[in-house]
PDB file of C-alpha atoms in Angstrom:
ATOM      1  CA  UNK A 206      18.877 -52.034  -5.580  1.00  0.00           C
ATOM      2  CA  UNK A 207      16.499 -50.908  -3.266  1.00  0.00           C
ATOM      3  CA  UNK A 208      13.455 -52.824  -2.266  1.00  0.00           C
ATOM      4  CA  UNK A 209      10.437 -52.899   0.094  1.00  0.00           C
ATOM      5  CA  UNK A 210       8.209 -55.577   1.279  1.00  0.00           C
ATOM      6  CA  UNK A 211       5.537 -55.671   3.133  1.00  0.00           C
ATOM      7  CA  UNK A 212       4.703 -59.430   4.408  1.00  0.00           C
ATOM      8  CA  UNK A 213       0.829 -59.109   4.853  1.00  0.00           C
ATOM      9  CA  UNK A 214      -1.342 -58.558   1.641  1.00  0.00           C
ATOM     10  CA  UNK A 215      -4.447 -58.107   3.737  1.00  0.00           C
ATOM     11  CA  UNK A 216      -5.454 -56.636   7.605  1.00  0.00           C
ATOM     12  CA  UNK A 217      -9.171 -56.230   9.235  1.00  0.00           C
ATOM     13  CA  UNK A 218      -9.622 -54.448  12.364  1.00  0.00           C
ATOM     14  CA  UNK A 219     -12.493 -53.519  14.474  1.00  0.00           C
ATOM     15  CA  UNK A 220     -13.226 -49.995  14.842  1.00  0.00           C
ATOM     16  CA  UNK A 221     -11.865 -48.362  17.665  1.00  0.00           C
ATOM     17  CA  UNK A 222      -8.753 -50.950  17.956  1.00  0.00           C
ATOM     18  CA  UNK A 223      -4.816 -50.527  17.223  1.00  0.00           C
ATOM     19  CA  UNK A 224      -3.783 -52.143  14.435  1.00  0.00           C
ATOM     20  CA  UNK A 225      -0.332 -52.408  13.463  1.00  0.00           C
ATOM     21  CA  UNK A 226       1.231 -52.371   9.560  1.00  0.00           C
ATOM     22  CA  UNK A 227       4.744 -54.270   9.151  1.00  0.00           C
ATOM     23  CA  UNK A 228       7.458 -52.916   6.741  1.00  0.00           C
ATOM     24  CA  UNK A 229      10.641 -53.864   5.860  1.00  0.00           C
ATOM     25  CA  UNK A 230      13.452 -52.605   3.566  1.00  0.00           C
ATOM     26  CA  UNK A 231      16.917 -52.622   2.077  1.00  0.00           C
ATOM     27  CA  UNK A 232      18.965 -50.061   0.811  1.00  0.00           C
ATOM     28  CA  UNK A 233      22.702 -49.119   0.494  1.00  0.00           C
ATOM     29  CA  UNK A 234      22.002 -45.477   0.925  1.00  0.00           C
ATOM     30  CA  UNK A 235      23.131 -43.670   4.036  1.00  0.00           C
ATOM     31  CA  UNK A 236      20.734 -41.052   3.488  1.00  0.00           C
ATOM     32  CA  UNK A 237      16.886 -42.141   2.929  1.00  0.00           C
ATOM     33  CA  UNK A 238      13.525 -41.077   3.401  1.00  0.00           C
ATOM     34  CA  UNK A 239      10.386 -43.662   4.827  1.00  0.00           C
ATOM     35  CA  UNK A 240       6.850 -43.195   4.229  1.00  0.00           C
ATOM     36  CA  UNK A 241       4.017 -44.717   4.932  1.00  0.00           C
ATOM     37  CA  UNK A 242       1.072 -43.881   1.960  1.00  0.00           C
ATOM     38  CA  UNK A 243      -2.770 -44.353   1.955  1.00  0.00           C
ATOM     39  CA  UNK A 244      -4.512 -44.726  -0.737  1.00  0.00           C
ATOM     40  CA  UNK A 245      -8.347 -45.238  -0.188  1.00  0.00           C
ATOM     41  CA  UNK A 246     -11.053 -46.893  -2.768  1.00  0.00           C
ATOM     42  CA  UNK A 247     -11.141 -44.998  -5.837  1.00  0.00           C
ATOM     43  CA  UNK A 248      -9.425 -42.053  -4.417  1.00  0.00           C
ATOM     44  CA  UNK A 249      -5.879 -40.758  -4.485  1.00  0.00           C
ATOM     45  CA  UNK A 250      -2.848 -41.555  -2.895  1.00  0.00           C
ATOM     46  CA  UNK A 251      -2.042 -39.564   0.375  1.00  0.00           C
ATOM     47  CA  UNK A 252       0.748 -39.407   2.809  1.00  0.00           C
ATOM     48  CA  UNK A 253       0.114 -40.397   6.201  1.00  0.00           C
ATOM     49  CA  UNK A 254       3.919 -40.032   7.665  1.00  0.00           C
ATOM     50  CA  UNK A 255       7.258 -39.609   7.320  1.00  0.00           C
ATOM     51  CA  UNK A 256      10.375 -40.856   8.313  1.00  0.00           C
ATOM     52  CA  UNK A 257      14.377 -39.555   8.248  1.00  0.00           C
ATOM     53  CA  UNK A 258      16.385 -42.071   8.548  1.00  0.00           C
ATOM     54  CA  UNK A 259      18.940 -40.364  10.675  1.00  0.00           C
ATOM     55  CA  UNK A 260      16.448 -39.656  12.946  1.00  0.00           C
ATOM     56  CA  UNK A 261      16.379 -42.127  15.634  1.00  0.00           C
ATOM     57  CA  UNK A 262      12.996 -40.417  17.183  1.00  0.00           C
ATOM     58  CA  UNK A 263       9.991 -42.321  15.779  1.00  0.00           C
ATOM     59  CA  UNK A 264       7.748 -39.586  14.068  1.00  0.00           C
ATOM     60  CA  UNK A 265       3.998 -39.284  14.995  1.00  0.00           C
ATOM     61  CA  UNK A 266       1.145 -37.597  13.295  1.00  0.00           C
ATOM     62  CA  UNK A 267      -1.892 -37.784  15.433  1.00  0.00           C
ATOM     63  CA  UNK A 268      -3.233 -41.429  15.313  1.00  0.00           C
ATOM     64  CA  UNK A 269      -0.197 -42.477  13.554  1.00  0.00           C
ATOM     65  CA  UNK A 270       3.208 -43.451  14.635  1.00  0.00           C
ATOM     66  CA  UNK A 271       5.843 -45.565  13.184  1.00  0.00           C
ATOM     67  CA  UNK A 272       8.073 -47.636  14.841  1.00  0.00           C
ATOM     68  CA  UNK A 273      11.559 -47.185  12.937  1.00  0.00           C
ATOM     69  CA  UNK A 274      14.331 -49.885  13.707  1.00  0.00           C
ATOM     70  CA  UNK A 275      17.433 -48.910  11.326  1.00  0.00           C
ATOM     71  CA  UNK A 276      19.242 -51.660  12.328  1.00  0.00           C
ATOM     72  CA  UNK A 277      16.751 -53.670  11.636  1.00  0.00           C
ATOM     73  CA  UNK A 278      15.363 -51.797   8.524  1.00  0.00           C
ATOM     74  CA  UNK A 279      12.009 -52.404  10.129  1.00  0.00           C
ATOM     75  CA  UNK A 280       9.423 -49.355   9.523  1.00  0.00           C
ATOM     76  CA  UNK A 281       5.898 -50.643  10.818  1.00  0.00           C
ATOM     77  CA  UNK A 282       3.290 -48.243  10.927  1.00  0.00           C
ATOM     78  CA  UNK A 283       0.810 -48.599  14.320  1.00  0.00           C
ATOM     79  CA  UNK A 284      -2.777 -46.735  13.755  1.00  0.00           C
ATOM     80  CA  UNK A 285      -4.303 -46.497  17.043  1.00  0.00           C
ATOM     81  CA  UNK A 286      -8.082 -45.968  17.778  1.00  0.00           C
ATOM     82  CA  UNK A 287      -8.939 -47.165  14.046  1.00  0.00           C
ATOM     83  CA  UNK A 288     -11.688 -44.945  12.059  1.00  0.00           C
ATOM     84  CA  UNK A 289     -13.839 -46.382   9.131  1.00  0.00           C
ATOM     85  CA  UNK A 290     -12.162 -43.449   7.297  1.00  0.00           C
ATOM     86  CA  UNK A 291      -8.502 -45.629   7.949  1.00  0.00           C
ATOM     87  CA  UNK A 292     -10.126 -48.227   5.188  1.00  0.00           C
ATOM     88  CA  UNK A 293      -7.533 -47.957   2.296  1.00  0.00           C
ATOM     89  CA  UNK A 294      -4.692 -49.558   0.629  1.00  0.00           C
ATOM     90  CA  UNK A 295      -1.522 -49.047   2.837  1.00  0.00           C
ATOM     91  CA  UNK A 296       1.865 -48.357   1.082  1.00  0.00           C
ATOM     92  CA  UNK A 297       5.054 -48.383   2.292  1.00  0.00           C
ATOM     93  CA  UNK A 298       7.794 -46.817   0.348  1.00  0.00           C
ATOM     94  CA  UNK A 299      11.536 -45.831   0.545  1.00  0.00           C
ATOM     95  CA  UNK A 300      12.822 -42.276  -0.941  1.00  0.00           C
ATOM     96  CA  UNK A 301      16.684 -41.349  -2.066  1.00  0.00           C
ATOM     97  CA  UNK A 302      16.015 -39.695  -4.974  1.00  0.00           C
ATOM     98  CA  UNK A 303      12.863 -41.578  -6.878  1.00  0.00           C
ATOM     99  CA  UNK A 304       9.730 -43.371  -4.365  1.00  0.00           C
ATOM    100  CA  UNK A 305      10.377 -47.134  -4.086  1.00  0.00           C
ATOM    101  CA  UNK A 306       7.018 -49.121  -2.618  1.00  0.00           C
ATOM    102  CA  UNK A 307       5.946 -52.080  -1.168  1.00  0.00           C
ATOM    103  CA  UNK A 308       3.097 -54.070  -2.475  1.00  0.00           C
ATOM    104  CA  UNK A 309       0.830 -52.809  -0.065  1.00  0.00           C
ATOM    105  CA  UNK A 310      -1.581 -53.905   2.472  1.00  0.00           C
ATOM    106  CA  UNK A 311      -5.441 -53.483   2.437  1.00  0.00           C
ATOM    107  CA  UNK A 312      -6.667 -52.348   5.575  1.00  0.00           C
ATOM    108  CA  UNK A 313     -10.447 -52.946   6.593  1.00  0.00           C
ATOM    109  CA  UNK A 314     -11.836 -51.290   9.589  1.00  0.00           C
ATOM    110  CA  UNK A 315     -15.236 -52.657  10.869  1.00  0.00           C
ATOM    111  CA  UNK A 316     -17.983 -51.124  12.480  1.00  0.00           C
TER     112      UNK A 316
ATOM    113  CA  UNK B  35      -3.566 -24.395  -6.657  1.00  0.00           C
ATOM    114  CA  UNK B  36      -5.702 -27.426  -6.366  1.00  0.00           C
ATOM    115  CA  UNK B  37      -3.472 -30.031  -6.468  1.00  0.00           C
ATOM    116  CA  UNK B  38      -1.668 -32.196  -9.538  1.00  0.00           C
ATOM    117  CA  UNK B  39      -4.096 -33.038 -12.138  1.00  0.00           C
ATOM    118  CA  UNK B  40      -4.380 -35.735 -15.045  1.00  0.00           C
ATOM    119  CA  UNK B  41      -5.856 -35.874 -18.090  1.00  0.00           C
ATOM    120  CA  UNK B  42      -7.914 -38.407 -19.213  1.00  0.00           C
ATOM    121  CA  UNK B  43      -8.933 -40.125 -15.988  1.00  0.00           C
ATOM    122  CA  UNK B  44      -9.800 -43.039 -18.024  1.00  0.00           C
ATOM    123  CA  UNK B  45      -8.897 -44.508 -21.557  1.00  0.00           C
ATOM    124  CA  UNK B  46      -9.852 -46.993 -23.462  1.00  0.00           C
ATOM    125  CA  UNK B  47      -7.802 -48.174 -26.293  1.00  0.00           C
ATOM    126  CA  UNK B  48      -7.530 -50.561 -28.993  1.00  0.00           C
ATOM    127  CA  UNK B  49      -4.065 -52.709 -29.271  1.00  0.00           C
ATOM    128  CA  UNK B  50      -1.403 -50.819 -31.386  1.00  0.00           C
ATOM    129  CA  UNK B  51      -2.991 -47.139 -30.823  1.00  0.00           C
ATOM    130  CA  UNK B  52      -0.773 -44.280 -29.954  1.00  0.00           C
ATOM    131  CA  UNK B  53      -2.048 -42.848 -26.553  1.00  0.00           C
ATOM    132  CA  UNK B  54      -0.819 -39.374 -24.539  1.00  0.00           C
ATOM    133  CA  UNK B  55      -1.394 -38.513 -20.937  1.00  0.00           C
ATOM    134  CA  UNK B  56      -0.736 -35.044 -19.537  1.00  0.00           C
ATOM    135  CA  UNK B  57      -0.249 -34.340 -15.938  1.00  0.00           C
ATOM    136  CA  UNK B  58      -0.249 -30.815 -14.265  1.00  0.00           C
ATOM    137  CA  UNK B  59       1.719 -30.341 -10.962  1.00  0.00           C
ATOM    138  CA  UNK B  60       1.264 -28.496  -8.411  1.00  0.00           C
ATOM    139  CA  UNK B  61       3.108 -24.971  -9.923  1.00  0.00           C
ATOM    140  CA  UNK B  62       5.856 -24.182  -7.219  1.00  0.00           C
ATOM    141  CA  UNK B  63       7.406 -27.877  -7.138  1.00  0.00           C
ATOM    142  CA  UNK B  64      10.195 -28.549  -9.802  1.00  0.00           C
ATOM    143  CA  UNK B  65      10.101 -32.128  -9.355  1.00  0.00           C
ATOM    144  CA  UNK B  66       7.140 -34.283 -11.641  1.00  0.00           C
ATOM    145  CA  UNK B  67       7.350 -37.908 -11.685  1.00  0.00           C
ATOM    146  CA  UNK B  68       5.590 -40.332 -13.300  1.00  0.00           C
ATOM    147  CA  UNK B  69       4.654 -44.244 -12.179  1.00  0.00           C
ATOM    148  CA  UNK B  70       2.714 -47.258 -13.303  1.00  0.00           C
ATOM    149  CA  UNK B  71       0.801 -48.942 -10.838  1.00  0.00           C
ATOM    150  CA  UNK B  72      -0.728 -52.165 -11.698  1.00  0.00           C
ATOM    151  CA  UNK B  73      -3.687 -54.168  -9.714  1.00  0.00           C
ATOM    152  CA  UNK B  74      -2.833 -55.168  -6.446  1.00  0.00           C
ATOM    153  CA  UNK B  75       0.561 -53.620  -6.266  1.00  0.00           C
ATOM    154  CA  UNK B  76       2.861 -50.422  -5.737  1.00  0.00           C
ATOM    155  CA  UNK B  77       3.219 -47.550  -7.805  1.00  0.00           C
ATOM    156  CA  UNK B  78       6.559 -48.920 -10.226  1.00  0.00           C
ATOM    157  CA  UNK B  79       8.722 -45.936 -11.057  1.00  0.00           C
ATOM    158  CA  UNK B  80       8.995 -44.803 -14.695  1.00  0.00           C
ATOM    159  CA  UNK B  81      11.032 -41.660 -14.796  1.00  0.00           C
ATOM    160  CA  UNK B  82      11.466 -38.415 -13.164  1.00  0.00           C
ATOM    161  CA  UNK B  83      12.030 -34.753 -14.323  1.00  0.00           C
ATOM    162  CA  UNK B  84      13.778 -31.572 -12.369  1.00  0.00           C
ATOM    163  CA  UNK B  85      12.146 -28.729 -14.130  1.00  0.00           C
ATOM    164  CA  UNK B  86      12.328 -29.570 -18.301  1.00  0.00           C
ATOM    165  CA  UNK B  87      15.898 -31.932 -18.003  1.00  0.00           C
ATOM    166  CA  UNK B  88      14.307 -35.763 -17.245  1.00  0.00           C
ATOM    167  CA  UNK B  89      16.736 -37.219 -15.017  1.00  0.00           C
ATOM    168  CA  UNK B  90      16.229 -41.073 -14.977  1.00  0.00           C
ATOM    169  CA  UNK B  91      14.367 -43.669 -16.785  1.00  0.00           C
ATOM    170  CA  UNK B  92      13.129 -46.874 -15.465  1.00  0.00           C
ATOM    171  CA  UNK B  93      14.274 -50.120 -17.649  1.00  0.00           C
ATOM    172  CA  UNK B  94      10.543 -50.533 -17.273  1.00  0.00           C
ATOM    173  CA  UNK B  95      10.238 -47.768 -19.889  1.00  0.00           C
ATOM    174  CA  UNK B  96      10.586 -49.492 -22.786  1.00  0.00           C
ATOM    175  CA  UNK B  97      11.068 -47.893 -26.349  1.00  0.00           C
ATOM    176  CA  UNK B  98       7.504 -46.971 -26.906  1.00  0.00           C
ATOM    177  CA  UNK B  99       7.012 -44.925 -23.803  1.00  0.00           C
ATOM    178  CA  UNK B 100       8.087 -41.946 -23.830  1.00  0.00           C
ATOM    179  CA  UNK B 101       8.289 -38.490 -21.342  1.00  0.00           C
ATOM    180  CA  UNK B 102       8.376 -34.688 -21.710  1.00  0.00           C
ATOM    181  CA  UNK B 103       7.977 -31.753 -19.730  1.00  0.00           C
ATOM    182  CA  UNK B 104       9.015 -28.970 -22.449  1.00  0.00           C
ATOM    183  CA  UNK B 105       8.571 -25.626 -19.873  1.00  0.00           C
ATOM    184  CA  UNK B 106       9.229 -27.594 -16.682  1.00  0.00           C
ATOM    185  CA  UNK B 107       5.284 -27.225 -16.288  1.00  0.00           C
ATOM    186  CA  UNK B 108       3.001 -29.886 -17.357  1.00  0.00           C
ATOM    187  CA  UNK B 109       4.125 -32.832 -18.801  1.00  0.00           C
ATOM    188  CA  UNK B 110       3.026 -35.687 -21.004  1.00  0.00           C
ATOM    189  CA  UNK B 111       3.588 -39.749 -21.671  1.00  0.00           C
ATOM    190  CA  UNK B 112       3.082 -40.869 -24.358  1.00  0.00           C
ATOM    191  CA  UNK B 113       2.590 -44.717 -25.399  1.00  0.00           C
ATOM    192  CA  UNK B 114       2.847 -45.582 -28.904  1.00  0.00           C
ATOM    193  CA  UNK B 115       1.731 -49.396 -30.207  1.00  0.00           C
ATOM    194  CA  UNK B 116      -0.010 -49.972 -27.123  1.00  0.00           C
ATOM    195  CA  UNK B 117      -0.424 -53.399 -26.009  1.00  0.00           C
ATOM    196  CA  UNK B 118      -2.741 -55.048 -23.912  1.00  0.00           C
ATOM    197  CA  UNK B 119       0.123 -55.517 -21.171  1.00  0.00           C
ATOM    198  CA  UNK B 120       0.286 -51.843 -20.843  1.00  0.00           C
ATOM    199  CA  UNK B 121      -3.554 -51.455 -19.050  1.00  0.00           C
ATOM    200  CA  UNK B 122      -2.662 -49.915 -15.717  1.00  0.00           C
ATOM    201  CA  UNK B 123      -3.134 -46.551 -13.710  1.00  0.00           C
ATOM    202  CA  UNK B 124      -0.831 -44.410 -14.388  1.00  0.00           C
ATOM    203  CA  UNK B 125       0.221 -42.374 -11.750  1.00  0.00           C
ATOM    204  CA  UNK B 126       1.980 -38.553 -11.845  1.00  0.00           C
ATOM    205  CA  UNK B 127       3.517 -37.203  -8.303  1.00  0.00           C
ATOM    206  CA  UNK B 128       5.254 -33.813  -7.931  1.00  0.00           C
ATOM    207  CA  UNK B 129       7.491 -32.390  -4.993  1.00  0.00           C
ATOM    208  CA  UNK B 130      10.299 -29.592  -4.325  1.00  0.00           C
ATOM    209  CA  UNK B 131      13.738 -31.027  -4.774  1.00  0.00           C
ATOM    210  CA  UNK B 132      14.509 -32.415  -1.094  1.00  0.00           C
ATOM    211  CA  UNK B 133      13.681 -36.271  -0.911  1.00  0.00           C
ATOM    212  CA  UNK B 134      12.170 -35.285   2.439  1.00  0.00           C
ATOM    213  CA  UNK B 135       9.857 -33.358   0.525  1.00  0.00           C
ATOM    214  CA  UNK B 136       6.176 -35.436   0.307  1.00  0.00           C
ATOM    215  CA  UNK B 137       5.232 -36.460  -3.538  1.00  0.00           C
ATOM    216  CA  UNK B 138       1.441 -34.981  -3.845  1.00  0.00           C
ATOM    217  CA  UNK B 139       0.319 -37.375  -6.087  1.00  0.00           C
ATOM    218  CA  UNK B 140      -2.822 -36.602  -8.672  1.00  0.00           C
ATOM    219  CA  UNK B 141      -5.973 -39.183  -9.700  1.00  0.00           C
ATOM    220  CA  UNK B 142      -4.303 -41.009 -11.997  1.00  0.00           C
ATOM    221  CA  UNK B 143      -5.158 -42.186 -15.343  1.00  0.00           C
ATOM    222  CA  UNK B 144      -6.409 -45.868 -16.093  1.00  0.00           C
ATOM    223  CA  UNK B 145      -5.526 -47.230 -19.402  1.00  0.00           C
ATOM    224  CA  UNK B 146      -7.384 -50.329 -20.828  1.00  0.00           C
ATOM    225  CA  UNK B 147      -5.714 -51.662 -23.724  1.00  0.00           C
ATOM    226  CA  UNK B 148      -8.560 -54.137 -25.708  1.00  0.00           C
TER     227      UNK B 148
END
């Protein structure tokens, strides 16, 4: 079975700051997919970044970069220079064929 | 194309009704899946289809639930003797075959069961 947990229900950061989101997961695939998925109040769920697992190069997308430890199966997600905008629930989730997530994490960023 | 959509956004049901959900992909991707995501979790798979041929069905699709997608466009769930346990959002996602692909997922419908 394949399953993904993420540790802390709950995050607040001040604007401006790097925050960082932990992930971990377990699989018997080989070949598998990470993502890290936003989905803000009321609104619908959007990808922030993506992972290949047989990539060892962490992927990046602007303000967003994960830190991917296969050994590990670690996938944190680090959001530097946080924006009010960042507020949302953050998902992490695991892809061979179907999308397995965490629980999620809900992410305040202060003014 | 504006994106996947789902109809209702919102129902409200009595215990034991028959209820049906449509969801519209986004046209070029072959993949449409469907999830139930509860407060203050993750989206829990329910099933996947690849064009019209549903592929696999979550053990948390119980006998009343059930999935088509007749032309490999839109498809619908439908929930039959609803019961209060079944108020969630339900969620549709589409892609293009590849897992690396990203699921564009639509609004959702929320289903209160009374």
């Amino acid at each position: 079975a394949q399953t993904v947990t993420q540790s802390q229900p709950e995050m607040s950061v001040q604007e401006a700051e790097t925050v960082t989101l932990s992930c971990t997961y377990d699989t018997s695939e080989s070949n598998y997919y990470l993502f890290w998925y936003k989905q803000p109040p009321s609104r619908q769920m959007i990808l922030v970044i993506r992972q290949e697992a047989y990539k060892q190069q962490n992927a990046t997308e602007n303000r967003f970069s994960v830190n991917f430890q296969k050994a590990a199966k670690s996938f944190s997600l680090k959001i530097s220079d946080s924006q009010l905008g960042d507020t949302a629930m953050y998902f992490c989730a695991l892809r061979s064929e179907k999308l397995v997530f965490g629980k999620g994490m809900k992410l305040t960023v202060n003014p | 194309d504006t994106g996947v959509s789902q109809d209702p956004r919102h129902k409200i049901t009595k215990r034991g009704q028959n209820v049906t959900f449509r969801c519209d992909p986004i046209s070029e991707h072959n993949r449409l899946y469907w999830y139930r995501q509860t407060l203050g979790q993750g989206p829990e798979f329910l099933t996947y289809f690849q064009n019209e041929a549903q592929l696999e069905k979550s053990r948390l699709l119980s006998d009343r639930f059930s999935a088509e997608r007749p032309k490999g466009s839109f498809s619908t769930l439908e929930i039959q003797r609803t019961e209060q346990g079944d108020s969630a959002m339900y969620l549709c996602a589409s892609s293009s075959a590849s897992p690396f692909y990203e699921q564009f997922f639509g609004p959702g419908t929320r289903l209160t069961v009374l």
